[in-house]
Amino acid sequence: MKYGLDTKCIHLEEPFLENNLYGSVSFPIFQTSTFAHPGVGQSTGYDYSRADNPTREQLEHIVDQLEGGSGTIAFASGMSAVSALMELFKPGDHIIAEINLYGGTTRLFEQISEKNGIRFSMIDLGSEDIEPALTKDTKAVFLECPTNPTLKIIDIRKIAESCKQHGILLIVDNTFMSPYFMNPLELGADIVIHSGTKYLGGHNDTLAGFLTANTAELADKLRYISKVTGAVLPPLESWLIIRGIQTLGVRMERAQSNAMAIAKWLLDQPHVTRVLYPGLETHPGHDIMIGQSRGFGAIVSFETDTAQNARSILERVRIIRFAESLGGTETLVTYPITQTHGEVKPEILERVGISDRMLRLSVGLENVDDLINDLENAMVPWGRG
Ligand SMILES: *Cc1c(COP(=O)(O)O)cnc(C)c1O
């Protein structure tokens, strides 16, 4: 029997350890750094929590099952997952990366990975083919979809086909969609990344990261890197993410319907000059999105007519909080130019279209009328057109 997605958020199709849990319905937090051995050369299956911990393993199985992977490793944050991933590569290797990535990922590539001898070509994977950027040293393509914060849609199947032809890995950061709405491995990706801090955790209270691989061999390599380098997810945090994922389905559905209503409302606002949400039929990536995902997510970006108006919204919202991050129950508004993309080079900001008039909403689960009223009140002093 194959479980549906909502069931997979709550139950493992193949439970493990279930005979050792005394019937506990909530998975226990194994808050221990080490495990005693029954005898010389014997192990309970667990030796030391950097290598393996049952609470983390439970979580890894859940995320793996949701992404349809062949092995998932949980990390202390999204960035520690990405930096562990970079240990697959060696000096001289070349990676083709989408130009409009999460700012922290671009910063890791430029400040750390390049120093370690890995080279990058940043291209627009929404409109450019990978072939002109390929070199004999190219080992992977790295992308996010929708992109952050401009919500550009990339045809993942098309990029996956090119990657297969050239024998290189496709790595997809699926944080914005969550496994509830999209499964990149099904579209041909080899590795999926999540910042579990966002939708998987879902409550703006825990940092976590994940790598899911499409083969056991690749998963074993990544697990070895995580054990050796050590940025693993601790037991309590693992439990908090298990708890968060239980409601992933209902949260994603509600956040998405709120996001759609807000995007439509923004379209009619006189001081809003552009609304970016893939759920709008007018969004250039709308049809690709329908072909590769089960939803549109709950991130809405928009531009105001002046930078002063953008800043005024940030300071006048009351229910909506002016804070970095996304994917929680609370609606947050972000100013990409000073926050998530504060360290991205001006020429890249200009190329991808991030200006000082752009705001990004991570729409949460509040009453949607309250959210719209909050935005409306924040906009009122400018007059009605
Ligand atoms: C937040 C985020 C990350 C980084 O994750 P952390 O948990 O903050 O380390 C990576 N990619 C995307 C798309 C993100 O939104």
PDB file of N, CA and C and ligand atoms in Angstrom, residues 77-80 82 102 105 144 148 173 175-176 195-198 207-209 326, ligand 1:
ATOM      1  N   SER A  77      21.342  23.000   9.804  1.00  0.00           N
ATOM      2  CA  SER A  77      20.676  24.137   9.144  1.00  0.00           C
ATOM      3  C   SER A  77      20.699  23.866   7.645  1.00  0.00           C
ATOM      4  N   GLY A  78      19.961  24.670   6.908  1.00  0.00           N
ATOM      5  CA  GLY A  78      20.000  24.554   5.450  1.00  0.00           C
ATOM      6  C   GLY A  78      21.409  24.799   4.924  1.00  0.00           C
ATOM      7  N   MET A  79      22.080  25.810   5.459  1.00  0.00           N
ATOM      8  CA  MET A  79      23.416  26.123   4.968  1.00  0.00           C
ATOM      9  C   MET A  79      24.415  25.024   5.297  1.00  0.00           C
ATOM     10  N   SER A  80      24.263  24.348   6.447  1.00  0.00           N
ATOM     11  CA  SER A  80      25.211  23.260   6.714  1.00  0.00           C
ATOM     12  C   SER A  80      24.948  22.095   5.758  1.00  0.00           C
ATOM     13  N   VAL A  82      23.992  22.549   2.580  1.00  0.00           N
ATOM     14  CA  VAL A  82      24.618  22.960   1.316  1.00  0.00           C
ATOM     15  C   VAL A  82      26.137  22.854   1.434  1.00  0.00           C
ATOM     16  N   TYR A 102      19.081  31.762  -3.348  1.00  0.00           N
ATOM     17  CA  TYR A 102      19.090  32.267  -1.971  1.00  0.00           C
ATOM     18  C   TYR A 102      20.433  32.958  -1.716  1.00  0.00           C
ATOM     19  N   THR A 105      23.336  31.073  -0.168  1.00  0.00           N
ATOM     20  CA  THR A 105      23.968  30.053  -1.018  1.00  0.00           C
ATOM     21  C   THR A 105      24.982  30.713  -1.947  1.00  0.00           C
ATOM     22  N   GLU A 144      17.225  26.589  -7.791  1.00  0.00           N
ATOM     23  CA  GLU A 144      16.055  26.688  -6.909  1.00  0.00           C
ATOM     24  C   GLU A 144      14.870  27.046  -7.776  1.00  0.00           C
ATOM     25  N   ASN A 148      14.291  33.028  -5.584  1.00  0.00           N
ATOM     26  CA  ASN A 148      14.112  33.859  -4.404  1.00  0.00           C
ATOM     27  C   ASN A 148      14.795  35.208  -4.626  1.00  0.00           C
ATOM     28  N   ASP A 173      17.292  22.926  -4.825  1.00  0.00           N
ATOM     29  CA  ASP A 173      16.864  23.404  -3.508  1.00  0.00           C
ATOM     30  C   ASP A 173      15.347  23.555  -3.567  1.00  0.00           C
ATOM     31  N   THR A 175      13.226  24.173  -1.050  1.00  0.00           N
ATOM     32  CA  THR A 175      12.719  24.809   0.171  1.00  0.00           C
ATOM     33  C   THR A 175      11.393  25.537  -0.058  1.00  0.00           C
ATOM     34  N   PHE A 176      11.294  26.280  -1.182  1.00  0.00           N
ATOM     35  CA  PHE A 176      10.118  27.138  -1.381  1.00  0.00           C
ATOM     36  C   PHE A 176       8.835  26.334  -1.613  1.00  0.00           C
ATOM     37  N   SER A 195      15.972  23.715   3.328  1.00  0.00           N
ATOM     38  CA  SER A 195      16.141  24.382   4.603  1.00  0.00           C
ATOM     39  C   SER A 195      14.917  23.963   5.410  1.00  0.00           C
ATOM     40  N   GLY A 196      15.105  23.034   6.346  1.00  0.00           N
ATOM     41  CA  GLY A 196      13.997  22.557   7.179  1.00  0.00           C
ATOM     42  C   GLY A 196      13.503  23.612   8.143  1.00  0.00           C
ATOM     43  N   THR A 197      14.269  24.688   8.239  1.00  0.00           N
ATOM     44  CA  THR A 197      13.912  25.856   9.041  1.00  0.00           C
ATOM     45  C   THR A 197      12.599  26.470   8.555  1.00  0.00           C
ATOM     46  N   LYS A 198      12.266  26.226   7.290  1.00  0.00           N
ATOM     47  CA  LYS A 198      11.150  26.923   6.653  1.00  0.00           C
ATOM     48  C   LYS A 198       9.877  26.073   6.764  1.00  0.00           C
ATOM     49  N   LEU A 207      16.050  25.610  13.509  1.00  0.00           N
ATOM     50  CA  LEU A 207      16.870  25.534  12.305  1.00  0.00           C
ATOM     51  C   LEU A 207      17.086  24.065  11.944  1.00  0.00           C
ATOM     52  N   ALA A 208      17.063  23.769  10.649  1.00  0.00           N
ATOM     53  CA  ALA A 208      17.370  22.404  10.193  1.00  0.00           C
ATOM     54  C   ALA A 208      17.647  22.437   8.698  1.00  0.00           C
ATOM     55  N   GLY A 209      18.314  21.399   8.200  1.00  0.00           N
ATOM     56  CA  GLY A 209      18.557  21.282   6.763  1.00  0.00           C
ATOM     57  C   GLY A 209      18.561  19.828   6.349  1.00  0.00           C
ATOM     58  N   LEU A 326      10.980  32.444   6.198  1.00  0.00           N
ATOM     59  CA  LEU A 326       9.726  32.141   5.509  1.00  0.00           C
ATOM     60  C   LEU A 326       9.244  30.782   5.963  1.00  0.00           C
TER      61      LEU A 326
HETATM   62  C1  LIG B   1      16.693  29.734   4.253  1.00  0.00           C
HETATM   63  C2  LIG B   1      17.153  29.103   3.007  1.00  0.00           C
HETATM   64  C3  LIG B   1      18.366  28.420   2.948  1.00  0.00           C
HETATM   65  C4  LIG B   1      19.283  28.344   4.135  1.00  0.00           C
HETATM   66  O1  LIG B   1      18.752  27.622   5.195  1.00  0.00           O
HETATM   67  P1  LIG B   1      19.085  27.895   6.756  1.00  0.00           P
HETATM   68  O2  LIG B   1      18.251  26.901   7.441  1.00  0.00           O
HETATM   69  O3  LIG B   1      18.730  29.325   7.024  1.00  0.00           O
HETATM   70  O4  LIG B   1      20.551  27.673   6.918  1.00  0.00           O
HETATM   71  C5  LIG B   1      18.712  27.806   1.749  1.00  0.00           C
HETATM   72  N1  LIG B   1      17.919  27.888   0.661  1.00  0.00           N
HETATM   73  C6  LIG B   1      16.742  28.546   0.682  1.00  0.00           C
HETATM   74  C7  LIG B   1      15.898  28.590  -0.554  1.00  0.00           C
HETATM   75  C8  LIG B   1      16.321  29.185   1.851  1.00  0.00           C
HETATM   76  O5  LIG B   1      15.164  29.849   1.853  1.00  0.00           O
END
